[in-house]
Short mmCIF file of N, CA and C in Angstrom, two decimals:
data_model
loop_
_atom_site.label_atom_id
_atom_site.label_comp_id
_atom_site.label_asym_id
_atom_site.label_seq_id
_atom_site.Cartn_x
_atom_site.Cartn_y
_atom_site.Cartn_z
N MET P 1 -15.55 -29.03 -35.40
CA MET P 1 -13.94 -29.12 -33.21
C MET P 1 -14.93 -28.67 -32.07
N ALA P 2 -14.72 -29.74 -31.73
CA ALA P 2 -16.25 -29.68 -29.79
C ALA P 2 -15.48 -28.75 -29.59
N SER P 3 -16.52 -27.35 -28.73
CA SER P 3 -16.14 -26.85 -28.04
C SER P 3 -15.80 -26.57 -26.82
N GLN P 4 -14.48 -25.80 -25.80
CA GLN P 4 -13.62 -26.81 -24.34
C GLN P 4 -14.81 -25.96 -23.18
N ASN P 5 -15.67 -26.88 -22.71
CA ASN P 5 -15.59 -27.21 -21.69
C ASN P 5 -15.81 -25.69 -20.75
N THR P 6 -15.91 -24.45 -20.21
CA THR P 6 -15.68 -24.09 -19.42
C THR P 6 -16.33 -24.17 -18.02
N ASN P 7 -17.48 -24.85 -18.34
CA ASN P 7 -17.35 -25.41 -17.00
C ASN P 7 -16.73 -25.37 -15.46
N ASN P 8 -15.61 -26.72 -16.34
CA ASN P 8 -14.40 -26.89 -15.47
C ASN P 8 -14.54 -25.65 -14.92
N ARG P 9 -13.37 -24.19 -15.49
CA ARG P 9 -12.43 -24.03 -14.90
C ARG P 9 -13.89 -22.91 -14.47
N ARG P 10 -13.56 -21.65 -13.06
CA ARG P 10 -14.07 -22.12 -11.66
C ARG P 10 -12.45 -21.18 -11.50
N PHE P 11 -13.56 -19.82 -10.42
CA PHE P 11 -12.41 -18.98 -9.68
C PHE P 11 -12.81 -20.20 -8.52
N GLN P 12 -12.34 -19.53 -7.55
CA GLN P 12 -12.30 -19.97 -6.49
C GLN P 12 -12.29 -18.52 -4.98
N PRO P 13 -12.94 -18.94 -4.58
CA PRO P 13 -13.23 -17.67 -3.87
C PRO P 13 -12.48 -17.36 -2.63
N GLY P 14 -11.43 -16.33 -2.16
CA GLY P 14 -10.07 -16.55 -1.54
C GLY P 14 -9.57 -16.30 -2.03
N TYR P 15 -8.65 -17.56 -2.73
CA TYR P 15 -7.41 -17.90 -3.40
C TYR P 15 -7.19 -16.84 -4.12
N ILE P 16 -5.55 -17.36 -4.00
CA ILE P 16 -4.47 -16.19 -5.60
C ILE P 16 -4.54 -16.85 -6.01
N TYR P 17 -3.16 -16.14 -7.43
CA TYR P 17 -3.71 -16.82 -7.87
C TYR P 17 -2.71 -16.18 -9.50
N PRO P 18 -1.26 -16.79 -9.49
CA PRO P 18 -0.86 -15.48 -10.42
C PRO P 18 -0.90 -15.80 -12.06
N LEU P 19 -0.55 -14.25 -11.75
CA LEU P 19 -0.64 -14.07 -13.53
C LEU P 19 -0.20 -14.73 -14.85
N THR P 20 -0.76 -14.64 -16.02
CA THR P 20 0.05 -15.85 -16.91
C THR P 20 1.50 -14.53 -17.24
N ALA P 21 1.86 -14.98 -18.29
CA ALA P 21 3.54 -14.32 -17.96
C ALA P 21 3.13 -13.38 -18.66
N GLU P 22 1.90 -13.13 -20.06
CA GLU P 22 1.58 -11.79 -20.83
C GLU P 22 1.20 -10.87 -19.97
N GLU P 23 0.54 -11.63 -18.58
CA GLU P 23 -0.08 -10.10 -17.68
C GLU P 23 0.55 -10.31 -15.84
N ALA P 24 1.95 -10.76 -15.98
CA ALA P 24 2.84 -10.86 -15.30
C ALA P 24 3.27 -9.36 -14.77
N ASP P 25 3.45 -8.48 -15.60
CA ASP P 25 3.56 -6.37 -15.91
C ASP P 25 2.45 -5.63 -14.94
N ARG P 26 1.15 -6.94 -14.98
CA ARG P 26 -0.12 -5.64 -15.66
C ARG P 26 0.17 -4.70 -14.69
N TRP P 27 0.02 -5.03 -13.29
CA TRP P 27 0.34 -3.64 -12.66
C TRP P 27 1.86 -2.99 -12.23
N ASP P 28 3.01 -3.46 -12.82
CA ASP P 28 3.36 -2.52 -12.57
C ASP P 28 3.91 -1.26 -12.42
N ASP P 29 4.23 -0.10 -11.64
CA ASP P 29 4.14 0.72 -11.58
C ASP P 29 4.69 1.77 -10.31
N ASP P 30 5.22 2.87 -10.57
CA ASP P 30 4.75 3.77 -10.23
C ASP P 30 5.67 3.84 -7.89
N PHE P 31 3.80 2.77 -7.70
CA PHE P 31 4.51 1.97 -6.43
C PHE P 31 4.86 0.78 -6.35
N GLY P 32 5.93 -0.19 -6.96
CA GLY P 32 6.84 -0.72 -7.21
C GLY P 32 6.82 -1.91 -8.43
N THR P 33 6.98 -3.17 -8.59
CA THR P 33 6.96 -4.44 -9.13
C THR P 33 6.81 -5.90 -8.32
N GLY P 34 6.66 -6.54 -9.16
CA GLY P 34 5.68 -7.48 -8.03
C GLY P 34 4.61 -7.59 -8.11
N TYR P 35 4.30 -6.53 -8.30
CA TYR P 35 2.53 -7.43 -7.94
C TYR P 35 1.74 -8.21 -9.54
N ASP P 36 1.98 -9.93 -9.71
CA ASP P 36 1.57 -10.31 -10.48
C ASP P 36 0.63 -11.56 -10.53
N HIS P 37 -0.01 -11.29 -9.44
CA HIS P 37 -0.99 -12.36 -8.36
C HIS P 37 -2.38 -11.63 -8.60
N ALA P 38 -3.30 -12.08 -8.37
CA ALA P 38 -4.24 -11.52 -8.34
C ALA P 38 -5.19 -12.46 -7.20
N VAL P 39 -6.65 -12.12 -6.62
CA VAL P 39 -6.96 -12.13 -5.41
C VAL P 39 -8.18 -12.17 -4.76
N VAL P 40 -8.87 -13.13 -5.56
CA VAL P 40 -10.72 -14.03 -5.85
C VAL P 40 -11.07 -12.59 -4.56
N PRO P 41 -12.15 -12.05 -3.94
CA PRO P 41 -12.84 -11.26 -2.73
C PRO P 41 -13.06 -12.49 -1.27
N THR P 42 -12.48 -12.66 -0.20
CA THR P 42 -13.37 -13.25 0.74
C THR P 42 -14.36 -13.34 0.85
N GLY P 43 -15.56 -14.53 0.98
CA GLY P 43 -17.27 -14.63 0.56
C GLY P 43 -17.81 -13.89 -0.42
N SER P 44 -17.21 -14.21 -2.09
CA SER P 44 -17.75 -13.94 -3.54
C SER P 44 -18.31 -15.59 -3.58
N ASP P 45 -18.77 -14.97 -4.57
CA ASP P 45 -19.43 -16.78 -5.33
C ASP P 45 -19.52 -15.72 -6.69
N PRO P 46 -18.61 -16.38 -7.24
CA PRO P 46 -17.27 -16.65 -8.72
C PRO P 46 -18.55 -16.76 -9.18
N GLY P 47 -19.44 -18.10 -9.46
CA GLY P 47 -20.03 -19.02 -10.21
C GLY P 47 -19.58 -19.42 -11.38
N THR P 48 -19.78 -19.40 -12.13
CA THR P 48 -19.77 -19.56 -13.60
C THR P 48 -18.64 -18.73 -14.45
N CYS P 49 -18.44 -16.81 -13.02
CA CYS P 49 -17.72 -15.60 -14.56
C CYS P 49 -16.75 -15.80 -15.03
N THR P 50 -16.51 -15.52 -15.74
CA THR P 50 -15.05 -15.18 -16.72
C THR P 50 -14.74 -14.21 -16.20
N ILE P 51 -15.16 -13.62 -16.18
CA ILE P 51 -14.91 -11.95 -15.57
C ILE P 51 -14.53 -11.59 -14.28
N ILE P 52 -13.59 -11.57 -13.72
CA ILE P 52 -14.26 -11.27 -12.21
C ILE P 52 -13.54 -9.93 -10.81
N ASP P 53 -13.88 -8.61 -10.75
CA ASP P 53 -13.12 -8.09 -10.22
C ASP P 53 -12.12 -8.97 -8.41
N MET P 54 -11.22 -8.57 -9.52
CA MET P 54 -9.65 -9.52 -8.14
C MET P 54 -9.77 -7.76 -7.93
N TRP P 55 -8.56 -8.52 -6.59
CA TRP P 55 -7.50 -8.04 -5.88
C TRP P 55 -5.62 -7.86 -5.80
N PRO P 56 -4.88 -6.65 -7.22
CA PRO P 56 -4.08 -7.28 -7.42
C PRO P 56 -2.63 -7.72 -6.08
N ALA P 57 -2.18 -8.60 -5.69
CA ALA P 57 -1.41 -8.82 -4.48
C ALA P 57 0.09 -8.93 -5.23
N ASN P 58 0.74 -8.81 -4.52
CA ASN P 58 2.59 -9.54 -4.70
C ASN P 58 2.42 -11.80 -4.67
N ALA P 59 3.60 -12.28 -4.79
CA ALA P 59 3.38 -13.49 -3.87
C ALA P 59 2.99 -13.69 -2.78
N ALA P 60 3.28 -13.46 -2.16
CA ALA P 60 3.45 -12.37 -0.98
C ALA P 60 2.11 -12.81 -0.17
N GLY P 61 1.20 -11.90 -0.93
CA GLY P 61 -0.66 -12.20 -0.45
C GLY P 61 -0.12 -10.39 -0.47
N GLU P 62 0.62 -9.77 -0.52
CA GLU P 62 0.56 -8.12 -0.09
C GLU P 62 -0.34 -7.05 -1.06
N PHE P 63 -1.40 -7.11 -0.75
CA PHE P 63 -1.71 -5.57 -2.34
C PHE P 63 -1.63 -4.78 -2.45
N HIS P 64 -1.50 -4.56 -4.04
CA HIS P 64 -0.59 -3.53 -4.39
C HIS P 64 -1.06 -2.04 -4.56
N PRO P 65 -0.95 -1.14 -3.36
CA PRO P 65 -0.68 -0.19 -2.59
C PRO P 65 -2.00 0.74 -3.48
N GLY P 66 -1.51 0.99 -4.69
CA GLY P 66 -2.02 1.92 -5.71
C GLY P 66 -3.96 1.25 -5.72
N TYR P 67 -4.30 -0.38 -5.48
CA TYR P 67 -5.63 -0.44 -5.70
C TYR P 67 -6.53 -1.05 -4.50
N ASP P 68 -6.26 -0.28 -3.12
CA ASP P 68 -6.11 -0.76 -1.76
C ASP P 68 -8.42 0.23 -2.04
N GLY P 69 -8.55 1.14 -2.98
CA GLY P 69 -10.31 1.01 -2.86
C GLY P 69 -11.19 0.90 -3.70
N ALA P 70 -10.83 -0.03 -5.16
CA ALA P 70 -11.62 -0.84 -5.24
C ALA P 70 -11.05 -1.87 -6.05
N ALA P 71 -11.53 -3.50 -6.04
CA ALA P 71 -10.77 -4.51 -6.84
C ALA P 71 -11.19 -4.38 -8.89
N VAL P 72 -10.23 -4.46 -9.27
CA VAL P 72 -10.21 -4.86 -10.96
C VAL P 72 -10.43 -5.39 -11.31
N PRO P 73 -11.37 -5.71 -12.54
CA PRO P 73 -11.45 -6.99 -13.35
C PRO P 73 -10.22 -7.39 -14.29
N VAL P 74 -10.72 -9.12 -13.87
CA VAL P 74 -9.54 -9.73 -14.21
C VAL P 74 -10.01 -10.90 -15.10
N ARG P 75 -9.62 -11.33 -16.69
CA ARG P 75 -10.17 -12.65 -17.44
C ARG P 75 -9.58 -13.70 -16.36
N ILE P 76 -10.52 -15.18 -16.41
CA ILE P 76 -9.74 -15.76 -16.70
C ILE P 76 -8.84 -16.77 -18.00
N ASP P 77 -8.50 -15.94 -18.12
CA ASP P 77 -7.87 -16.58 -19.28
C ASP P 77 -6.08 -16.07 -18.35
N ASP P 78 -6.12 -14.70 -18.09
CA ASP P 78 -5.19 -14.06 -18.03
C ASP P 78 -4.48 -14.35 -16.14
N VAL P 79 -5.64 -15.37 -15.87
CA VAL P 79 -5.18 -15.78 -14.62
C VAL P 79 -4.47 -17.13 -14.91
N GLN P 80 -2.95 -17.88 -13.66
CA GLN P 80 -2.66 -19.10 -14.60
C GLN P 80 -3.50 -20.25 -13.30
N LEU P 81 -4.77 -21.18 -13.52
CA LEU P 81 -5.30 -21.73 -12.85
C LEU P 81 -5.17 -22.53 -11.76
N ASP P 82 -4.58 -22.86 -12.29
CA ASP P 82 -4.31 -24.38 -11.86
C ASP P 82 -2.86 -24.04 -10.75
N ALA P 83 -2.60 -22.72 -11.01
CA ALA P 83 -1.78 -22.74 -9.94
C ALA P 83 -2.09 -21.36 -8.85
N GLY P 84 -3.45 -21.88 -9.15
CA GLY P 84 -4.76 -20.73 -7.79
C GLY P 84 -4.02 -21.75 -6.66
N ARG P 85 -4.18 -20.62 -5.09
CA ARG P 85 -3.78 -21.63 -4.05
C ARG P 85 -4.33 -20.91 -2.88
N PRO P 86 -5.34 -21.28 -1.85
CA PRO P 86 -5.75 -20.50 -0.90
C PRO P 86 -5.63 -19.17 -0.35
N PHE P 87 -6.30 -18.58 0.19
CA PHE P 87 -5.56 -17.08 0.24
C PHE P 87 -5.29 -17.41 1.33
N GLU P 88 -4.42 -17.16 2.70
CA GLU P 88 -4.51 -16.96 3.55
C GLU P 88 -4.85 -15.91 4.87
N GLY P 89 -4.77 -14.57 4.60
CA GLY P 89 -5.08 -12.71 5.33
C GLY P 89 -6.72 -12.86 4.33
N LYS P 90 -6.88 -11.95 4.89
CA LYS P 90 -8.50 -10.60 4.26
C LYS P 90 -8.18 -10.19 3.96
N THR P 91 -8.61 -10.29 2.27
CA THR P 91 -9.02 -9.28 1.16
C THR P 91 -9.34 -7.60 1.92
N PRO P 92 -9.43 -6.76 1.34
CA PRO P 92 -10.10 -5.73 1.59
C PRO P 92 -11.88 -5.24 0.75
N GLU P 93 -12.63 -4.85 1.63
CA GLU P 93 -13.89 -4.91 2.00
C GLU P 93 -13.88 -4.06 0.35
N PRO P 94 -14.55 -4.98 -0.36
CA PRO P 94 -14.88 -4.54 -2.21
C PRO P 94 -15.59 -3.25 -2.13
N LYS P 95 -16.03 -2.42 -2.58
CA LYS P 95 -16.11 -0.85 -2.54
C LYS P 95 -17.84 -0.70 -4.04
N GLY P 96 -17.87 -2.22 -4.93
CA GLY P 96 -18.23 -2.69 -5.82
C GLY P 96 -18.70 -3.57 -6.31
N GLY P 97 -18.92 -4.30 -6.77
CA GLY P 97 -18.88 -5.02 -7.24
C GLY P 97 -20.04 -6.61 -7.60
N PHE P 98 -19.99 -8.02 -8.29
CA PHE P 98 -21.56 -8.80 -7.79
C PHE P 98 -21.05 -9.75 -6.89
N TRP P 99 -20.89 -9.66 -5.87
CA TRP P 99 -20.86 -10.75 -5.28
C TRP P 99 -21.15 -9.88 -4.09
N ARG P 100 -22.02 -9.13 -3.55
CA ARG P 100 -23.32 -9.06 -2.66
C ARG P 100 -24.27 -9.00 -2.91
#
């Protein structure tokens, strides 16, 4: 059985991705529901990483208020990569991560 070529599956900087159905309620909590997307920080360089720190958001690109201090790790398999689109807003300044 041939292995999958993961080089073509990459996060794009400044993109917003919907979470997969299995992960869609990952950030639903006391702050509300519908935070079923994740945003790759603008200006980052995810390269070929399959796990990167991203900002939880809703479909409108509004960031989850409980995660305004730090992005959270998200696996490439937990987002709908083909449904990603450019994010039109500005992401919060990351307080850590691999893109510095």
